[in-house]
Amino acid sequence: EAEVAQSPRYKITEKSQAVAFWCDPISGHATLYWYRQILGQGPELLVQFQDESVVDDSQLPKDRFSAERLKGVDSTLKIQPAELGDSAMYLCASSLDPGRSYNEQFFGPGTRLTVL
Amino acid sequence: AQSVTQPDIHITVSEGASLELRCNYSYGATPYLFWYVQSPGQGLQLLLKYFSGDTLVQGIKGFEAEFKRSQSSFNLRKPSVHWSDAAEYFCAVHSNTGNQFYFGTGTSLTVIP
């Protein structure tokens, strides 16, 4: 069964360092999402891609966060510099058909980030 | 604006007992509603979804949920809980503009023998 892949699964870093997370969506899925899930809360959308284009990054802290999906397949989310408040689970999800009003989102296992 | 409220942060039930997890939503139109489950250290798995029609929807793992428009609720139920059901459960509403989800804060379920 096809799955969304994410790496690393766990990352510990010191504040002010740079970190990067990778996501490989299910093959053929045009839409890719990055969510941040702070402990005790539900996931919040950071950025949404349609193929290689950003559709929504209104909740992305652009002073320190960046995301790219250069070839419209896999994606990288970067934080530079990391702050203590960035400690969270970062979830990637993908969905199939951009032309429909609803597409089921399939989630990866997430990357657990701890900033010391 | 869309929002989801899960009033129970944590619930403990005995194995074999029935379960109901509460979810209330705020949405301007007919909502698309979902329940996801998240096991420790894992991503989210879809349990069930409601778009329209029959207000009682069946999902995986023996779960069901009932949409009640008058109460703006979409509560999740299971008649007999198994120890493997211990996890975090999230209710979500879908915005049909942009295919975006708005999640509740989750309910943590503990199952005791």
Coordinates of C-alpha atoms in Angstrom, one line a residue:
Chain A
E1 CA 0.0 0.0 0.0
A2 CA 1.4 3.4 -1.0
E3 CA 2.3 5.7 1.9
V4 CA 3.6 9.1 2.5
A5 CA 7.3 9.0 3.5
Q6 CA 8.9 11.4 5.9
S7 CA 12.4 11.7 7.2
P8 CA 13.9 12.0 9.7
R9 CA 11.4 10.6 12.1
Y10 CA 13.1 12.4 15.0
K11 CA 15.3 15.4 15.1
I12 CA 17.0 17.1 18.1
T13 CA 18.7 20.4 17.5
E14 CA 19.8 23.4 19.4
K15 CA 18.2 26.8 19.0
S16 CA 19.6 29.0 16.3
Q17 CA 20.6 25.9 14.2
A18 CA 19.1 25.1 10.8
V19 CA 16.9 22.0 10.3
A20 CA 15.3 20.4 7.3
F21 CA 12.6 17.8 6.9
W22 CA 11.8 15.8 3.8
C23 CA 8.5 14.4 2.5
D24 CA 7.8 12.1 -0.4
P25 CA 4.1 12.0 -1.2
I26 CA 2.1 9.1 -2.6
S27 CA 3.0 8.7 -6.3
G28 CA 0.7 10.7 -8.5
H29 CA -0.6 13.0 -5.8
A30 CA -0.6 16.5 -7.0
T31 CA -1.2 18.3 -3.7
L32 CA 1.1 18.2 -0.8
Y33 CA 0.6 19.7 2.7
W34 CA 2.9 20.5 5.6
Y35 CA 1.3 20.7 9.0
R36 CA 2.7 21.6 12.4
Q37 CA 1.2 19.8 15.5
I38 CA 2.2 21.2 18.8
L39 CA 1.9 18.8 21.7
G40 CA -1.7 18.8 23.0
Q41 CA -3.1 20.4 19.9
G42 CA -4.5 19.5 16.5
P43 CA -2.4 19.9 13.3
E44 CA -2.3 23.3 11.8
L45 CA -1.6 23.9 8.1
L46 CA 1.7 25.6 7.3
V47 CA 1.9 25.4 3.5
Q48 CA 0.0 23.7 0.7
F49 CA 1.5 22.9 -2.7
Q50 CA -0.3 22.2 -6.0
D51 CA 2.4 20.5 -8.0
E52 CA 5.4 22.8 -7.6
S53 CA 3.4 25.9 -6.8
V54 CA 2.5 27.2 -3.4
V55 CA -1.3 27.5 -3.0
D56 CA -1.4 28.7 0.6
D57 CA 1.4 29.7 2.9
S58 CA -0.5 32.2 4.9
Q59 CA 0.3 30.4 8.2
L60 CA 4.0 29.8 7.4
P61 CA 6.3 32.0 9.5
K62 CA 8.3 33.2 6.5
D63 CA 11.0 34.9 8.5
R64 CA 12.4 31.5 9.5
F65 CA 10.5 28.8 7.6
S66 CA 10.7 27.9 4.0
A67 CA 9.3 25.2 1.9
E68 CA 9.9 24.0 -1.6
R69 CA 8.7 21.3 -4.0
L70 CA 10.9 22.0 -7.0
K71 CA 9.9 19.2 -9.3
G72 CA 6.4 18.8 -8.0
V73 CA 7.1 15.5 -6.3
D74 CA 9.0 15.5 -3.0
S75 CA 9.2 18.5 -0.7
T76 CA 11.5 20.0 1.9
L77 CA 10.6 22.1 4.8
K78 CA 13.3 24.2 6.4
I79 CA 13.6 26.1 9.6
Q80 CA 16.5 28.6 10.1
P81 CA 17.1 29.5 12.8
A82 CA 15.2 27.1 15.0
E83 CA 13.6 28.5 18.1
L84 CA 12.4 26.7 21.3
G85 CA 8.8 27.2 20.3
D86 CA 9.3 25.2 17.1
S87 CA 9.4 22.0 19.0
A88 CA 6.5 20.0 17.5
M89 CA 5.5 17.2 15.2
Y90 CA 5.7 18.2 11.6
L91 CA 3.3 16.2 9.4
C92 CA 3.2 15.9 5.7
A93 CA 0.1 14.9 3.8
S94 CA -0.8 14.4 0.1
S95 CA -4.0 14.2 -1.9
L96 CA -4.8 13.2 -5.4
D97 CA -6.9 15.4 -7.7
P98 CA -6.8 19.1 -7.5
G99 CA -10.0 19.5 -9.5
R100 CA -12.3 18.1 -6.9
S101 CA -13.7 20.0 -4.0
Y102 CA -12.6 17.3 -1.6
N103 CA -9.7 14.9 -1.7
E104 CA -8.8 12.6 1.1
Q105 CA -5.5 13.6 2.6
F106 CA -3.1 10.8 3.5
F107 CA -0.7 11.6 6.3
G108 CA 2.9 10.5 6.8
P109 CA 4.3 9.4 10.2
G110 CA 5.7 12.8 10.9
T111 CA 9.0 14.3 12.1
R112 CA 9.2 15.0 15.8
L113 CA 11.4 18.1 16.3
T114 CA 12.9 19.0 19.7
V115 CA 14.7 22.3 20.0
L116 CA 17.0 22.6 23.0
Chain B
A1 CA -14.7 31.0 10.4
Q2 CA -14.5 27.3 10.6
S3 CA -13.6 25.8 14.0
V4 CA -13.9 22.5 15.8
T5 CA -14.2 21.9 19.5
Q6 CA -13.4 18.7 21.3
P7 CA -14.4 19.4 24.9
D8 CA -12.8 16.3 26.4
I9 CA -9.1 16.5 26.6
H10 CA -8.7 13.0 28.1
I11 CA -11.0 10.0 28.5
T12 CA -10.4 6.7 30.3
V13 CA -12.6 3.7 29.6
S14 CA -12.4 0.1 30.6
E15 CA -11.8 -2.5 27.9
G16 CA -15.2 -3.7 26.6
A17 CA -17.0 -0.6 27.6
S18 CA -18.7 1.7 25.2
L19 CA -17.1 5.0 24.1
E20 CA -18.4 8.3 22.9
L21 CA -16.0 11.2 22.0
R22 CA -17.6 14.6 21.5
C23 CA -17.1 17.0 18.7
N24 CA -18.8 20.3 18.0
Y25 CA -18.1 22.4 14.9
S26 CA -18.7 25.8 13.6
Y27 CA -19.1 26.2 9.8
G28 CA -21.1 28.5 7.6
A29 CA -22.3 25.9 5.1
T30 CA -23.0 22.1 5.0
P31 CA -19.8 20.8 6.6
Y32 CA -17.6 17.9 5.6
L33 CA -16.7 16.2 8.8
F34 CA -14.0 13.7 9.7
W35 CA -12.6 11.7 12.6
Y36 CA -8.9 10.8 12.5
V37 CA -6.9 8.6 14.9
Q38 CA -3.3 9.1 15.8
S39 CA -1.3 6.4 17.6
P40 CA 1.8 7.5 19.5
G41 CA 4.5 8.8 17.2
Q42 CA 2.4 8.1 14.1
G43 CA 0.6 10.1 11.5
L44 CA -3.1 10.5 11.3
Q45 CA -5.4 7.7 10.0
L46 CA -8.9 8.4 8.7
L47 CA -11.6 6.6 10.7
L48 CA -14.7 8.0 8.9
K49 CA -16.1 10.9 7.1
Y50 CA -19.5 12.6 6.6
F51 CA -20.4 14.6 3.5
S52 CA -24.2 14.3 3.2
G53 CA -27.0 11.8 3.3
D54 CA -27.4 9.3 6.1
T55 CA -26.4 11.0 9.3
L56 CA -25.0 7.9 10.9
V57 CA -21.7 6.9 9.2
Q58 CA -19.8 3.8 9.7
G59 CA -16.0 3.7 9.7
I60 CA -13.1 1.4 10.2
K61 CA -12.2 -0.5 13.3
G62 CA -15.9 -0.6 14.4
F63 CA -16.3 3.1 14.9
E64 CA -19.3 5.1 13.9
A65 CA -20.3 8.8 14.1
E66 CA -23.6 10.6 14.0
F67 CA -24.1 14.0 12.5
K68 CA -26.6 16.2 14.3
R69 CA -27.1 19.5 12.5
S70 CA -29.3 20.9 15.2
Q71 CA -26.5 20.4 17.8
S72 CA -23.6 21.2 15.4
S73 CA -22.2 17.9 16.6
F74 CA -20.4 14.9 15.1
N75 CA -19.7 12.5 18.0
L76 CA -17.7 9.4 17.6
R77 CA -18.9 6.1 19.1
K78 CA -17.8 2.6 19.6
P79 CA -19.9 -0.1 21.4
S80 CA -17.0 -2.0 22.8
V81 CA -13.5 -0.6 23.2
H82 CA -10.4 -2.7 22.7
W83 CA -7.0 -2.0 24.3
S84 CA -5.6 -1.2 20.9
D85 CA -8.0 1.7 20.6
A86 CA -5.9 3.7 23.0
A87 CA -4.7 6.7 20.9
E88 CA -5.4 10.4 20.2
Y89 CA -8.6 11.2 18.3
F90 CA -9.1 14.3 16.2
C91 CA -12.3 15.7 14.8
A92 CA -11.9 17.9 11.7
V93 CA -14.0 20.0 9.4
H94 CA -13.1 20.4 5.8
S95 CA -13.2 23.7 4.0
N96 CA -14.2 23.0 0.4
T97 CA -12.3 26.0 -0.8
G98 CA -8.7 24.9 -1.0
N99 CA -9.1 21.4 0.4
Q100 CA -8.1 22.5 3.9
F101 CA -8.8 20.8 7.2
Y102 CA -9.4 22.5 10.5
F103 CA -8.7 20.1 13.4
G104 CA -9.9 20.1 16.9
T105 CA -7.4 19.9 19.8
G106 CA -7.9 16.2 20.2
T107 CA -9.1 13.7 22.8
S108 CA -6.6 11.3 24.3
L109 CA -8.1 7.9 25.0
T110 CA -6.8 5.5 27.7
V111 CA -8.1 2.0 27.9
I112 CA -7.7 0.1 31.1
P113 CA -8.0 -3.7 31.5

